[in-house]
Amino acid sequence: MKDFHSLLIEETAKTPQIELNQLTGDFIFSGRSIPENAAKVYEPILNWVKEYILHARQTTNLRLNMEYFNTSSSLWLAKIFKVLMRINEPDFVLIFHLYLPVNEFDEINEFDDIKDAFFPIADVLQFALPSIFIKLYGTNGAYEVVKDKLVFI
């Protein structure tokens, strides 16, 4: 991990702000993701995450606070999630922090609802080695958290 550093990508009108901190294990994706070329945005992130899992923190927090992402972005995010599932330490923890409008948050009542709502994530959870948690946050119109719940997978 000699030249391995945190990664910060500033938000644009079509891409989210992305903060990947190898020292704390905090990964933050926030904003909109509607790039014309999703590979150009997400491939360097995928490569960074592949390096990170070789020296992962005991707890990795992935915060997905995206107001909107297109299909190509969701495919790249799913690839990133799959790589994170390969953290090769059974005592390590991976927490997905997912932010939703409060009305959508209120509609999710059981694990099957979560699995349906977050198919790209839930589909790969069964192959994960680290312990997985999903923490859901209900946000108001100002993107402030007003409710939350933790789900152990």
Tab-separated table of N, CA, C and O in Angstrom, residues 40-140:
chain	number	residue	atom	x	y	z
A	40	LYS	N	-15.885	5.569	-17.666
A	40	LYS	CA	-14.859	6.592	-17.439
A	40	LYS	C	-14.891	7.090	-15.990
A	40	LYS	O	-13.860	7.364	-15.399
A	41	VAL	N	-16.090	7.165	-15.424
A	41	VAL	CA	-16.245	7.623	-14.040
A	41	VAL	C	-15.912	6.513	-13.050
A	41	VAL	O	-15.166	6.718	-12.094
A	42	TYR	N	-16.482	5.315	-13.270
A	42	TYR	CA	-16.450	4.280	-12.239
A	42	TYR	C	-15.313	3.269	-12.351
A	42	TYR	O	-14.970	2.624	-11.358
A	43	GLU	N	-14.692	3.113	-13.502
A	43	GLU	CA	-13.607	2.141	-13.612
A	43	GLU	C	-12.424	2.471	-12.696
A	43	GLU	O	-11.898	1.577	-12.018
A	44	PRO	N	-11.975	3.746	-12.596
A	44	PRO	CA	-10.898	4.050	-11.641
A	44	PRO	C	-11.312	3.765	-10.185
A	44	PRO	O	-10.485	3.353	-9.370
A	45	ILE	N	-12.575	3.955	-9.877
A	45	ILE	CA	-13.070	3.675	-8.525
A	45	ILE	C	-13.042	2.171	-8.269
A	45	ILE	O	-12.602	1.714	-7.204
A	46	LEU	N	-13.491	1.401	-9.248
A	46	LEU	CA	-13.460	-0.058	-9.118
A	46	LEU	C	-12.028	-0.535	-8.886
A	46	LEU	O	-11.777	-1.368	-8.008
A	47	ASN	N	-11.087	0.001	-9.642
A	47	ASN	CA	-9.674	-0.387	-9.464
A	47	ASN	C	-9.162	0.006	-8.085
A	47	ASN	O	-8.414	-0.741	-7.449
A	48	TRP	N	-9.554	1.175	-7.600
A	48	TRP	CA	-9.159	1.624	-6.268
A	48	TRP	C	-9.694	0.666	-5.208
A	48	TRP	O	-8.977	0.277	-4.282
A	49	VAL	N	-10.963	0.271	-5.335
A	49	VAL	CA	-11.589	-0.633	-4.361
A	49	VAL	C	-10.915	-2.008	-4.396
A	49	VAL	O	-10.737	-2.642	-3.351
A	50	LYS	N	-10.503	-2.455	-5.561
A	50	LYS	CA	-9.783	-3.737	-5.653
A	50	LYS	C	-8.485	-3.684	-4.850
A	50	LYS	O	-8.094	-4.667	-4.219
A	51	GLU	N	-7.821	-2.554	-4.860
A	51	GLU	CA	-6.605	-2.388	-4.053
A	51	GLU	C	-6.959	-2.275	-2.568
A	51	GLU	O	-6.283	-2.848	-1.718
A	52	TYR	N	-8.024	-1.550	-2.262
A	52	TYR	CA	-8.433	-1.351	-0.870
A	52	TYR	C	-8.715	-2.676	-0.164
A	52	TYR	O	-8.305	-2.865	0.981
A	53	ILE	N	-9.411	-3.608	-0.810
A	53	ILE	CA	-9.799	-4.842	-0.116
A	53	ILE	C	-8.601	-5.685	0.296
A	53	ILE	O	-8.707	-6.518	1.189
A	54	LEU	N	-7.467	-5.437	-0.307
A	54	LEU	CA	-6.254	-6.160	0.087
A	54	LEU	C	-5.748	-5.696	1.454
A	54	LEU	O	-5.004	-6.426	2.115
A	55	HIS	N	-6.145	-4.483	1.856
A	55	HIS	CA	-5.707	-3.895	3.128
A	55	HIS	C	-6.891	-3.189	3.797
A	55	HIS	O	-6.736	-2.083	4.305
A	56	ALA	N	-8.039	-3.818	3.787
A	56	ALA	CA	-9.269	-3.181	4.265
A	56	ALA	C	-9.221	-2.881	5.762
A	56	ALA	O	-8.501	-3.531	6.524
A	57	ARG	N	-9.998	-1.892	6.159
A	57	ARG	CA	-10.193	-1.579	7.574
A	57	ARG	C	-11.132	-2.616	8.165
A	57	ARG	O	-11.895	-3.268	7.451
A	58	GLN	N	-11.132	-2.761	9.481
A	58	GLN	CA	-12.011	-3.747	10.119
A	58	GLN	C	-13.480	-3.433	9.838
A	58	GLN	O	-14.284	-4.328	9.682
A	59	THR	N	-13.819	-2.137	9.766
A	59	THR	CA	-15.176	-1.728	9.408
A	59	THR	C	-15.090	-0.819	8.187
A	59	THR	O	-14.352	0.160	8.185
A	60	THR	N	-15.844	-1.185	7.167
A	60	THR	CA	-15.935	-0.369	5.963
A	60	THR	C	-17.357	0.159	5.879
A	60	THR	O	-18.316	-0.618	5.979
A	61	ASN	N	-17.506	1.465	5.749
A	61	ASN	CA	-18.813	2.120	5.646
A	61	ASN	C	-18.977	2.670	4.238
A	61	ASN	O	-18.227	3.559	3.831
A	62	LEU	N	-19.947	2.150	3.514
A	62	LEU	CA	-20.244	2.669	2.187
A	62	LEU	C	-21.549	3.453	2.288
A	62	LEU	O	-22.595	2.888	2.590
A	63	ARG	N	-21.463	4.751	2.094
A	63	ARG	CA	-22.624	5.636	2.188
A	63	ARG	C	-23.084	5.999	0.788
A	63	ARG	O	-22.368	6.668	0.052
A	64	LEU	N	-24.275	5.513	0.452
A	64	LEU	CA	-24.848	5.758	-0.864
A	64	LEU	C	-26.006	6.736	-0.699
A	64	LEU	O	-27.108	6.347	-0.327
A	65	ASN	N	-25.709	7.996	-0.940
A	65	ASN	CA	-26.701	9.064	-0.791
A	65	ASN	C	-26.906	9.704	-2.162
A	65	ASN	O	-26.557	10.851	-2.394
A	66	MET	N	-27.464	8.895	-3.065
A	66	MET	CA	-27.632	9.322	-4.452
A	66	MET	C	-29.094	9.674	-4.685
A	66	MET	O	-29.979	8.854	-4.451
A	67	GLU	N	-29.315	10.885	-5.148
A	67	GLU	CA	-30.700	11.280	-5.432
A	67	GLU	C	-31.203	10.596	-6.692
A	67	GLU	O	-32.389	10.350	-6.839
A	68	TYR	N	-30.289	10.245	-7.607
A	68	TYR	CA	-30.673	9.520	-8.808
A	68	TYR	C	-29.425	8.924	-9.452
A	68	TYR	O	-28.362	9.539	-9.459
A	69	PHE	N	-29.552	7.693	-9.985
A	69	PHE	CA	-28.485	7.126	-10.798
A	69	PHE	C	-29.112	6.310	-11.913
A	69	PHE	O	-30.142	5.673	-11.732
A	70	ASN	N	-28.491	6.394	-13.088
A	70	ASN	CA	-29.032	5.705	-14.251
A	70	ASN	C	-28.616	4.233	-14.249
A	70	ASN	O	-27.860	3.782	-13.374
A	71	THR	N	-29.101	3.488	-15.230
A	71	THR	CA	-28.848	2.049	-15.286
A	71	THR	C	-27.368	1.731	-15.408
A	71	THR	O	-26.870	0.833	-14.718
A	72	SER	N	-26.648	2.451	-16.250
A	72	SER	CA	-25.225	2.153	-16.401
A	72	SER	C	-24.459	2.435	-15.107
A	72	SER	O	-23.550	1.687	-14.747
A	73	SER	N	-24.853	3.464	-14.380
A	73	SER	CA	-24.227	3.734	-13.077
A	73	SER	C	-24.527	2.614	-12.094
A	73	SER	O	-23.647	2.189	-11.340
A	74	SER	N	-25.768	2.117	-12.091
A	74	SER	CA	-26.130	1.046	-11.157
A	74	SER	C	-25.335	-0.217	-11.442
A	74	SER	O	-24.963	-0.943	-10.515
A	75	LEU	N	-25.042	-0.493	-12.711
A	75	LEU	CA	-24.233	-1.670	-13.042
A	75	LEU	C	-22.806	-1.528	-12.495
A	75	LEU	O	-22.243	-2.483	-11.961
A	76	TRP	N	-22.238	-0.327	-12.600
A	76	TRP	CA	-20.899	-0.097	-12.064
A	76	TRP	C	-20.902	-0.135	-10.541
A	76	TRP	O	-19.976	-0.672	-9.916
A	77	LEU	N	-21.933	0.427	-9.919
A	77	LEU	CA	-22.030	0.363	-8.455
A	77	LEU	C	-22.125	-1.086	-7.997
A	77	LEU	O	-21.497	-1.472	-7.004
A	78	ALA	N	-22.885	-1.914	-8.711
A	78	ALA	CA	-22.993	-3.327	-8.362
A	78	ALA	C	-21.626	-4.014	-8.454
A	78	ALA	O	-21.284	-4.840	-7.606
A	79	LYS	N	-20.829	-3.669	-9.459
A	79	LYS	CA	-19.473	-4.227	-9.580
A	79	LYS	C	-18.624	-3.836	-8.371
A	79	LYS	O	-17.880	-4.656	-7.820
A	80	ILE	N	-18.741	-2.587	-7.959
A	80	ILE	CA	-17.987	-2.106	-6.798
A	80	ILE	C	-18.431	-2.848	-5.545
A	80	ILE	O	-17.607	-3.287	-4.737
A	81	PHE	N	-19.748	-3.036	-5.377
A	81	PHE	CA	-20.269	-3.758	-4.215
A	81	PHE	C	-19.744	-5.194	-4.199
A	81	PHE	O	-19.369	-5.719	-3.152
A	82	LYS	N	-19.723	-5.833	-5.366
A	82	LYS	CA	-19.237	-7.217	-5.444
A	82	LYS	C	-17.781	-7.319	-5.009
A	82	LYS	O	-17.395	-8.273	-4.331
A	83	VAL	N	-16.982	-6.343	-5.388
A	83	VAL	CA	-15.579	-6.353	-4.972
A	83	VAL	C	-15.488	-6.195	-3.452
A	83	VAL	O	-14.733	-6.902	-2.787
A	84	LEU	N	-16.268	-5.291	-2.883
A	84	LEU	CA	-16.246	-5.101	-1.427
A	84	LEU	C	-16.651	-6.371	-0.688
A	84	LEU	O	-16.171	-6.632	0.418
A	85	MET	N	-17.516	-7.174	-1.284
A	85	MET	CA	-17.936	-8.431	-0.656
A	85	MET	C	-16.777	-9.425	-0.566
A	85	MET	O	-16.861	-10.403	0.167
A	86	ARG	N	-15.726	-9.173	-1.320
A	86	ARG	CA	-14.581	-10.082	-1.329
A	86	ARG	C	-13.532	-9.710	-0.291
A	86	ARG	O	-12.428	-10.267	-0.304
A	87	ILE	N	-13.837	-8.775	0.606
A	87	ILE	CA	-12.926	-8.529	1.719
A	87	ILE	C	-12.746	-9.872	2.403
A	87	ILE	O	-13.715	-10.496	2.836
A	88	ASN	N	-11.515	-10.339	2.467
A	88	ASN	CA	-11.259	-11.729	2.852
A	88	ASN	C	-11.017	-11.895	4.352
A	88	ASN	O	-10.073	-12.554	4.758
A	89	GLU	N	-11.873	-11.301	5.159
A	89	GLU	CA	-11.748	-11.392	6.614
A	89	GLU	C	-13.126	-11.615	7.229
A	89	GLU	O	-13.956	-10.705	7.225
A	90	PRO	N	-13.406	-12.787	7.751
A	90	PRO	CA	-14.740	-13.051	8.310
A	90	PRO	C	-15.085	-12.205	9.535
A	90	PRO	O	-16.253	-12.037	9.851
A	91	ASP	N	-14.089	-11.642	10.229
A	91	ASP	CA	-14.354	-10.803	11.396
A	91	ASP	C	-14.563	-9.337	11.027
A	91	ASP	O	-14.810	-8.508	11.896
A	92	PHE	N	-14.442	-9.005	9.764
A	92	PHE	CA	-14.615	-7.626	9.316
A	92	PHE	C	-16.085	-7.352	9.043
A	92	PHE	O	-16.879	-8.269	8.861
A	93	VAL	N	-16.440	-6.073	9.027
A	93	VAL	CA	-17.829	-5.646	8.849
A	93	VAL	C	-17.913	-4.681	7.671
A	93	VAL	O	-17.074	-3.784	7.542
A	94	LEU	N	-18.922	-4.887	6.858
A	94	LEU	CA	-19.222	-3.998	5.745
A	94	LEU	C	-20.632	-3.460	5.962
A	94	LEU	O	-21.576	-4.240	6.076
A	95	ILE	N	-20.743	-2.143	6.078
A	95	ILE	CA	-22.051	-1.526	6.334
A	95	ILE	C	-22.423	-0.657	5.132
A	95	ILE	O	-21.687	0.244	4.760
A	96	PHE	N	-23.573	-0.975	4.544
A	96	PHE	CA	-24.141	-0.162	3.477
A	96	PHE	C	-25.098	0.832	4.119
A	96	PHE	O	-26.080	0.433	4.748
A	97	HIS	N	-24.819	2.106	3.990
A	97	HIS	CA	-25.694	3.167	4.487
A	97	HIS	C	-26.462	3.697	3.276
A	97	HIS	O	-25.859	4.273	2.368
A	98	LEU	N	-27.773	3.455	3.258
A	98	LEU	CA	-28.588	3.831	2.107
A	98	LEU	C	-29.598	4.894	2.505
A	98	LEU	O	-30.356	4.715	3.464
A	99	TYR	N	-29.607	5.978	1.777
A	99	TYR	CA	-30.454	7.131	2.082
A	99	TYR	C	-31.610	7.171	1.095
A	99	TYR	O	-31.400	7.129	-0.118
A	100	LEU	N	-32.840	7.253	1.647
A	100	LEU	CA	-34.061	7.236	0.844
A	100	LEU	C	-34.981	8.368	1.267
A	100	LEU	O	-34.972	8.758	2.440
A	101	PRO	N	-35.831	8.823	0.360
A	101	PRO	CA	-36.885	9.746	0.808
A	101	PRO	C	-37.744	9.038	1.870
A	101	PRO	O	-37.971	7.823	1.795
A	102	VAL	N	-38.197	9.780	2.869
A	102	VAL	CA	-38.883	9.184	4.008
A	102	VAL	C	-40.122	8.377	3.586
A	102	VAL	O	-40.421	7.352	4.196
A	103	ASN	N	-40.817	8.784	2.525
A	103	ASN	CA	-41.987	8.016	2.097
A	103	ASN	C	-41.580	6.633	1.584
A	103	ASN	O	-42.281	5.645	1.830
A	104	GLU	N	-40.453	6.509	0.900
A	104	GLU	CA	-39.964	5.194	0.470
A	104	GLU	C	-39.465	4.394	1.669
A	104	GLU	O	-39.657	3.180	1.742
A	105	PHE	N	-38.809	5.060	2.602
A	105	PHE	CA	-38.323	4.415	3.821
A	105	PHE	C	-39.493	3.776	4.568
A	105	PHE	O	-39.398	2.638	5.030
A	106	ASP	N	-40.602	4.499	4.688
A	106	ASP	CA	-41.768	3.999	5.423
A	106	ASP	C	-42.404	2.786	4.757
A	106	ASP	O	-43.047	1.973	5.424
A	107	GLU	N	-42.218	2.621	3.446
A	107	GLU	CA	-42.808	1.495	2.728
A	107	GLU	C	-42.010	0.204	2.889
A	107	GLU	O	-42.508	-0.877	2.596
A	108	ILE	N	-40.763	0.312	3.335
A	108	ILE	CA	-39.918	-0.870	3.493
A	108	ILE	C	-40.093	-1.421	4.898
A	108	ILE	O	-39.720	-0.795	5.877
A	109	ASN	N	-40.663	-2.631	4.984
A	109	ASN	CA	-40.969	-3.208	6.286
A	109	ASN	C	-40.210	-4.485	6.609
A	109	ASN	O	-39.971	-4.799	7.754
A	110	GLU	N	-39.835	-5.236	5.611
A	110	GLU	CA	-39.204	-6.518	5.864
A	110	GLU	C	-38.007	-6.698	4.947
A	110	GLU	O	-37.826	-5.966	3.984
A	111	PHE	N	-37.212	-7.739	5.217
A	111	PHE	CA	-36.020	-7.994	4.422
A	111	PHE	C	-36.363	-8.166	2.945
A	111	PHE	O	-35.634	-7.685	2.082
A	112	ASP	N	-37.464	-8.855	2.641
A	112	ASP	CA	-37.827	-9.039	1.232
A	112	ASP	C	-38.050	-7.700	0.548
A	112	ASP	O	-37.707	-7.528	-0.627
A	113	ASP	N	-38.624	-6.735	1.267
A	113	ASP	CA	-38.800	-5.390	0.705
A	113	ASP	C	-37.446	-4.750	0.417
A	113	ASP	O	-37.256	-4.105	-0.609
A	114	ILE	N	-36.498	-4.930	1.334
A	114	ILE	CA	-35.159	-4.375	1.152
A	114	ILE	C	-34.484	-5.051	-0.039
A	114	ILE	O	-33.904	-4.392	-0.895
A	115	LYS	N	-34.601	-6.373	-0.100
A	115	LYS	CA	-33.996	-7.105	-1.205
A	115	LYS	C	-34.569	-6.643	-2.536
A	115	LYS	O	-33.832	-6.439	-3.500
A	116	ASP	N	-35.864	-6.465	-2.613
A	116	ASP	CA	-36.483	-5.998	-3.853
A	116	ASP	C	-36.055	-4.577	-4.195
A	116	ASP	O	-35.804	-4.258	-5.356
A	117	ALA	N	-35.969	-3.714	-3.196
A	117	ALA	CA	-35.626	-2.315	-3.435
A	117	ALA	C	-34.167	-2.139	-3.844
A	117	ALA	O	-33.832	-1.229	-4.591
A	118	PHE	N	-33.304	-3.010	-3.359
A	118	PHE	CA	-31.877	-2.872	-3.602
A	118	PHE	C	-31.308	-4.115	-4.255
A	118	PHE	O	-30.289	-4.653	-3.838
A	119	PHE	N	-31.957	-4.565	-5.318
A	119	PHE	CA	-31.604	-5.797	-6.000
A	119	PHE	C	-30.115	-5.927	-6.314
A	119	PHE	O	-29.534	-6.969	-6.054
A	120	PRO	N	-29.442	-4.898	-6.871
A	120	PRO	CA	-28.017	-5.091	-7.190
A	120	PRO	C	-27.179	-5.418	-5.957
A	120	PRO	O	-26.215	-6.153	-6.040
A	121	ILE	N	-27.555	-4.874	-4.810
A	121	ILE	CA	-26.815	-5.153	-3.574
A	121	ILE	C	-27.215	-6.514	-3.021
A	121	ILE	O	-26.382	-7.361	-2.748
A	122	ALA	N	-28.510	-6.723	-2.864
A	122	ALA	CA	-29.017	-7.927	-2.210
A	122	ALA	C	-28.642	-9.188	-2.969
A	122	ALA	O	-28.416	-10.239	-2.365
A	123	ASP	N	-28.539	-9.101	-4.280
A	123	ASP	CA	-28.231	-10.265	-5.093
A	123	ASP	C	-26.850	-10.824	-4.801
A	123	ASP	O	-26.630	-12.027	-4.913
A	124	VAL	N	-25.903	-9.991	-4.420
A	124	VAL	CA	-24.540	-10.457	-4.185
A	124	VAL	C	-24.235	-10.706	-2.711
A	124	VAL	O	-23.177	-11.228	-2.382
A	125	LEU	N	-25.140	-10.365	-1.819
A	125	LEU	CA	-24.874	-10.499	-0.387
A	125	LEU	C	-24.616	-11.935	0.046
A	125	LEU	O	-23.838	-12.179	0.961
A	126	GLN	N	-25.252	-12.885	-0.618
A	126	GLN	CA	-25.118	-14.270	-0.196
A	126	GLN	C	-23.697	-14.804	-0.340
A	126	GLN	O	-23.336	-15.799	0.267
A	127	PHE	N	-22.843	-14.135	-1.110
A	127	PHE	CA	-21.478	-14.601	-1.332
A	127	PHE	C	-20.446	-13.832	-0.506
A	127	PHE	O	-19.254	-14.046	-0.661
A	128	ALA	N	-20.878	-12.949	0.367
A	128	ALA	CA	-19.960	-12.099	1.118
A	128	ALA	C	-19.293	-12.858	2.250
A	128	ALA	O	-19.925	-13.647	2.938
A	129	LEU	N	-18.010	-12.582	2.455
A	129	LEU	CA	-17.287	-13.155	3.580
A	129	LEU	C	-17.399	-12.284	4.830
A	129	LEU	O	-17.634	-12.799	5.914
A	130	PRO	N	-17.255	-10.952	4.721
A	130	PRO	CA	-17.405	-10.139	5.939
A	130	PRO	C	-18.868	-10.081	6.368
A	130	PRO	O	-19.773	-10.381	5.578
A	131	SER	N	-19.111	-9.714	7.616
A	131	SER	CA	-20.484	-9.510	8.079
A	131	SER	C	-21.048	-8.288	7.365
A	131	SER	O	-20.356	-7.293	7.181
A	132	ILE	N	-22.321	-8.384	6.979
A	132	ILE	CA	-22.944	-7.319	6.212
A	132	ILE	C	-24.111	-6.733	6.989
A	132	ILE	O	-24.936	-7.467	7.530
A	133	PHE	N	-24.170	-5.418	7.022
A	133	PHE	CA	-25.300	-4.700	7.586
A	133	PHE	C	-25.778	-3.708	6.541
A	133	PHE	O	-24.976	-3.179	5.772
A	134	ILE	N	-27.071	-3.454	6.540
A	134	ILE	CA	-27.623	-2.365	5.738
A	134	ILE	C	-28.296	-1.426	6.717
A	134	ILE	O	-29.137	-1.852	7.510
A	135	LYS	N	-27.897	-0.184	6.682
A	135	LYS	CA	-28.543	0.822	7.514
A	135	LYS	C	-29.309	1.745	6.581
A	135	LYS	O	-28.732	2.336	5.673
A	136	LEU	N	-30.615	1.810	6.789
A	136	LEU	CA	-31.487	2.640	5.969
A	136	LEU	C	-31.767	3.945	6.688
A	136	LEU	O	-31.977	3.956	7.905
A	137	TYR	N	-31.772	5.018	5.923
A	137	TYR	CA	-32.073	6.334	6.466
A	137	TYR	C	-33.220	6.931	5.656
A	137	TYR	O	-33.177	6.929	4.429
A	138	GLY	N	-34.230	7.431	6.349
A	138	GLY	CA	-35.306	8.170	5.704
A	138	GLY	C	-34.979	9.652	5.778
A	138	GLY	O	-34.700	10.170	6.860
A	139	THR	N	-34.994	10.324	4.622
A	139	THR	CA	-34.633	11.735	4.591
A	139	THR	C	-35.818	12.593	4.160
A	139	THR	O	-36.684	12.146	3.418
A	140	ASN	N	-35.844	13.810	4.652
A	140	ASN	CA	-36.895	14.750	4.262
A	140	ASN	C	-36.466	15.496	2.995
A	140	ASN	O	-35.424	15.202	2.412
